PDB file of C-alpha atoms in Angstrom:
ATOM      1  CA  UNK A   1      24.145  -6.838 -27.735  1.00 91.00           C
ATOM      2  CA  UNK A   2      21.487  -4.392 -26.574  1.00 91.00           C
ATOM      3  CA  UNK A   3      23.357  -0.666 -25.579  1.00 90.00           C
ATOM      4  CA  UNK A   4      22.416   0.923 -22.254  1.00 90.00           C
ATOM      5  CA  UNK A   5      19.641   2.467 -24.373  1.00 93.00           C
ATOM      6  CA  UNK A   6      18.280  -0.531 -25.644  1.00 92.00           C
ATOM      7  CA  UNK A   7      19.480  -0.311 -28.704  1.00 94.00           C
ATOM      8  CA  UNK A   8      20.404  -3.225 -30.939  1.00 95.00           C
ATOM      9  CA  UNK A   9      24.379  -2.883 -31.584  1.00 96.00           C
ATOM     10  CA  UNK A  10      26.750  -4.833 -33.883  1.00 96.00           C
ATOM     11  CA  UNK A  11      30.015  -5.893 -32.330  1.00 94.00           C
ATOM     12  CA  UNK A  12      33.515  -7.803 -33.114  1.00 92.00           C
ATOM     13  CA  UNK A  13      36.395  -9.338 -31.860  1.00 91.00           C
ATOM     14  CA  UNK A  14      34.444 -11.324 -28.980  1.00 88.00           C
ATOM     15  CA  UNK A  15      32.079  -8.584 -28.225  1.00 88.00           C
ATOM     16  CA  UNK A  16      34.845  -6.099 -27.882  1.00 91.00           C
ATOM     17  CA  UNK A  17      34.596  -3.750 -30.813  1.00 94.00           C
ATOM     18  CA  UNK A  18      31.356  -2.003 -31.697  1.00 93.00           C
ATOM     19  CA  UNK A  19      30.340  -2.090 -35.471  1.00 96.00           C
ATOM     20  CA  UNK A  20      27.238  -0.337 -35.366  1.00 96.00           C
ATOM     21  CA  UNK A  21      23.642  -0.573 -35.668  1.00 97.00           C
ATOM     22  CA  UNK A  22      22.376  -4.075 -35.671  1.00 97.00           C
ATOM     23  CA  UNK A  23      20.140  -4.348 -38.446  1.00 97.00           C
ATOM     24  CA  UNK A  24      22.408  -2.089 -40.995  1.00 97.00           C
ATOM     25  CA  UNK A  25      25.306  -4.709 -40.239  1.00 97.00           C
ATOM     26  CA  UNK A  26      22.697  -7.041 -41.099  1.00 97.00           C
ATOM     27  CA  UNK A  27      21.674  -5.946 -44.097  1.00 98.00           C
ATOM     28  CA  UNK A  28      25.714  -4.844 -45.058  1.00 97.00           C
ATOM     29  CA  UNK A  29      26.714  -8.110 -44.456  1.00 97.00           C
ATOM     30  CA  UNK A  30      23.843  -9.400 -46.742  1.00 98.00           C
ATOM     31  CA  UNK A  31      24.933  -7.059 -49.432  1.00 98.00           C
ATOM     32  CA  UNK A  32      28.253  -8.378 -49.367  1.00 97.00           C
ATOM     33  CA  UNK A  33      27.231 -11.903 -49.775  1.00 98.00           C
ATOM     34  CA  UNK A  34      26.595 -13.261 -46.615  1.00 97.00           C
ATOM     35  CA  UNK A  35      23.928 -16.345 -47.323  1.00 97.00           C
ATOM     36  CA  UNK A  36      22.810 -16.659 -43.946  1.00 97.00           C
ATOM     37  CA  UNK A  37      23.509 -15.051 -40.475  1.00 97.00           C
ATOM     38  CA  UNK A  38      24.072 -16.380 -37.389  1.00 96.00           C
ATOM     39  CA  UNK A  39      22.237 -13.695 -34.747  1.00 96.00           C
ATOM     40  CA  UNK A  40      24.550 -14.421 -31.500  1.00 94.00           C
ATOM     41  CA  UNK A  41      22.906 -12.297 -28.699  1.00 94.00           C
ATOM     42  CA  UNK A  42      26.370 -12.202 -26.882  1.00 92.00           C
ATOM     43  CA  UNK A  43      24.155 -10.505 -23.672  1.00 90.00           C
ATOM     44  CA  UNK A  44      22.247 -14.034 -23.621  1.00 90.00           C
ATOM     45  CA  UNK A  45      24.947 -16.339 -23.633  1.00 87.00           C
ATOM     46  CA  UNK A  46      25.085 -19.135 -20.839  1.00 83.00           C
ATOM     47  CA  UNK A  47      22.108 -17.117 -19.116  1.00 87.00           C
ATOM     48  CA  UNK A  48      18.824 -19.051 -19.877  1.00 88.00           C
ATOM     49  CA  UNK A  49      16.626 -16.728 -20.399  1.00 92.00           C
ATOM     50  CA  UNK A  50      15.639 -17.185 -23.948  1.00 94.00           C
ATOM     51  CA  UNK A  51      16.462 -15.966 -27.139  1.00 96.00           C
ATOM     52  CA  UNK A  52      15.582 -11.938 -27.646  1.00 97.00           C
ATOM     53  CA  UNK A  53      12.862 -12.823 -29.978  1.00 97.00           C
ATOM     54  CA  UNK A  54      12.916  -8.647 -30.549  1.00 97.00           C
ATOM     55  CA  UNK A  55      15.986  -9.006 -32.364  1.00 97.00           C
ATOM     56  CA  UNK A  56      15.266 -12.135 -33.875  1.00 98.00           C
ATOM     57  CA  UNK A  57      12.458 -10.688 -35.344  1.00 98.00           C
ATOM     58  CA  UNK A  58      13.978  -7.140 -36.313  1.00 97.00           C
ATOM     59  CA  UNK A  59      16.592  -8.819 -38.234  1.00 97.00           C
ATOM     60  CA  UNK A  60      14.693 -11.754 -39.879  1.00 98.00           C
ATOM     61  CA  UNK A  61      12.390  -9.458 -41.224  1.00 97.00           C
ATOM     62  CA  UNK A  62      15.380  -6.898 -42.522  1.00 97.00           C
ATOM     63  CA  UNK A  63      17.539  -9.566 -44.525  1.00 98.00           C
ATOM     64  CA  UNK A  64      16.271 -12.036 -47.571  1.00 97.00           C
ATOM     65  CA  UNK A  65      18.694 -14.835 -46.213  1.00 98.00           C
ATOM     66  CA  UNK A  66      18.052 -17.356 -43.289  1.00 98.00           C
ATOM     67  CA  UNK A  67      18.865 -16.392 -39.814  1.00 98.00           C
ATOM     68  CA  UNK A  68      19.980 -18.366 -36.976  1.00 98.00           C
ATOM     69  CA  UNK A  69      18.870 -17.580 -33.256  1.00 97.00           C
ATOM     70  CA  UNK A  70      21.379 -18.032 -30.828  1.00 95.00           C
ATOM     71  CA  UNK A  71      22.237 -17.044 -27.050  1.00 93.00           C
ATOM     72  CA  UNK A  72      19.890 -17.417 -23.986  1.00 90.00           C
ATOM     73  CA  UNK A  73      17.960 -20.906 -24.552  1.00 91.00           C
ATOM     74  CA  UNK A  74      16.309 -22.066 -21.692  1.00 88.00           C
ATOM     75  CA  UNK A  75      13.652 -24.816 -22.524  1.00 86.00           C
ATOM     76  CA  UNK A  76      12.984 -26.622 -25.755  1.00 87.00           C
ATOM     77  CA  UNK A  77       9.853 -24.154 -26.136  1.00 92.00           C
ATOM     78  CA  UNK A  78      12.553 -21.487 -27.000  1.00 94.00           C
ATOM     79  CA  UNK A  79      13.420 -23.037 -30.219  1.00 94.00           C
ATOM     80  CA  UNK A  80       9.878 -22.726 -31.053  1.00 94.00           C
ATOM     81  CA  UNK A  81       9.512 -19.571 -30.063  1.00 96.00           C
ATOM     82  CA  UNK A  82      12.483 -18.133 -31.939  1.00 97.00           C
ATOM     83  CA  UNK A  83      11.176 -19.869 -35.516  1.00 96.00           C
ATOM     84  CA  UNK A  84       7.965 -18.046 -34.542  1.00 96.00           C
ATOM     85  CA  UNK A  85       9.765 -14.532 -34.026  1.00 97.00           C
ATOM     86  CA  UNK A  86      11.340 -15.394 -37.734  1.00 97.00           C
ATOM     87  CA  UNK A  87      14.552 -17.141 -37.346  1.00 97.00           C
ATOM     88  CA  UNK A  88      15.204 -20.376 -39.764  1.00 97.00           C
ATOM     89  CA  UNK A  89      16.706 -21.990 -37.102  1.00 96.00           C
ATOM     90  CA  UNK A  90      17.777 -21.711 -33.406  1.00 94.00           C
ATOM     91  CA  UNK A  91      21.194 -23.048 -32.215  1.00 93.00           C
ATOM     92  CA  UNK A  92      21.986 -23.854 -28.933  1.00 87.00           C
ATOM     93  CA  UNK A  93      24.845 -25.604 -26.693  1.00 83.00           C
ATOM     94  CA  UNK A  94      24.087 -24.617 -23.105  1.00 80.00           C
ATOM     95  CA  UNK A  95      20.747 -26.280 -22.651  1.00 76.00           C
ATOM     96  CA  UNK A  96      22.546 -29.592 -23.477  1.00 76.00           C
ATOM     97  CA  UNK A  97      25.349 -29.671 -21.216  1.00 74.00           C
ATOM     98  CA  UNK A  98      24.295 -28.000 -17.741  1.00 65.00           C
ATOM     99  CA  UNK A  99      21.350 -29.476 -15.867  1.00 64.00           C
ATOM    100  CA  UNK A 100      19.934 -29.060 -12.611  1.00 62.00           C
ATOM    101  CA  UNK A 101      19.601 -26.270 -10.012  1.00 64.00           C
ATOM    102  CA  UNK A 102      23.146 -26.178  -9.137  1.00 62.00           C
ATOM    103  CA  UNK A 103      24.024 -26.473 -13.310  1.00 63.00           C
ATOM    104  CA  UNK A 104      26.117 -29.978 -12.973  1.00 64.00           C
ATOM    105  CA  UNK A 105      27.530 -31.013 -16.668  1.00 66.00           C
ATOM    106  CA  UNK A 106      25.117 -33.859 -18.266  1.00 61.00           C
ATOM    107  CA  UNK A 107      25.046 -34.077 -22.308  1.00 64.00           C
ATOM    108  CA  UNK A 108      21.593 -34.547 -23.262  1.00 67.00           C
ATOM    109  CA  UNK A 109      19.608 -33.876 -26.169  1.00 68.00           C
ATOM    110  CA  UNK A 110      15.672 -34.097 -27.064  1.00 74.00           C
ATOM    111  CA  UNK A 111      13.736 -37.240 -27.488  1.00 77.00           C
ATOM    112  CA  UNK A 112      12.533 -37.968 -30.888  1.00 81.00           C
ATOM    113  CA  UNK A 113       8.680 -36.557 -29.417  1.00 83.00           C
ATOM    114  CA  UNK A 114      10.448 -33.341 -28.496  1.00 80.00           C
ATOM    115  CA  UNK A 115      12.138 -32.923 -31.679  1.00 77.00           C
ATOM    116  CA  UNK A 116       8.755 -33.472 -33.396  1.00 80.00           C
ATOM    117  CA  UNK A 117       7.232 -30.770 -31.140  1.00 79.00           C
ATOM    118  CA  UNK A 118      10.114 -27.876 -31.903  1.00 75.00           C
ATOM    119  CA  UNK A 119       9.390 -28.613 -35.388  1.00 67.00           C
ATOM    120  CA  UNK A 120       6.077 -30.466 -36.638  1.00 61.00           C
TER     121      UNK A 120
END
């Protein structure tokens, strides 16, 4: 999660313990054989307002190993979007359950055409 500077922080234990700086987590948890990192933006969660393709970027561009965006997908352009900004892959759940203006629970997924559009 972003700090109240701005500032890209590391946490654990469900948000609850700072670790430090974002990207030297990162790259620590790349030294110590991490093959791929999931990038939860735990501000983002359940808020649909897209990934924070900032981050996504900053850390994609600071590890050799795949990264997965996650937290804050709105629209199906997102995904797209966050591949752009670096990541391998995005992951959501949000976007799939809760539709409409008043958020009712509806499992959906994209149409074969959408699917093709995330990802040509």
């Amino acid at each position: 999660r972003r700090n109240a500077n701005g500032a890209l922080r590391a946490y654990g234990r469900h948000g609850t313990v700072e670790l430090g700086p974002a990207l030297e987590c990162a790259q620590e948890a790349v030294a110590q054989g991490a093959g791929e990192l999931m990038l939860h933006i735990i501000d983002r969660e359940g808020t649909f307002t897209g990934y924070d393709l900032d981050a996504v970027h900053a850390i994609s561009a600071a590890v050799q190993v795949p990264v997965i965006a996650c937290g804050g997908a709105r629209h199906l352009d997102d995904f797209s979007a966050a591949i752009q900004a670096g990541a391998s892959a995005p992951a959501a759940g949000s976007i799939f359950v809760f539709m409409g203006r008043l958020r009712g629970v509806l499992i959906s997924y994209p149409n074969e055409s959408e699917r093709t559009e995330i990802v040509p």
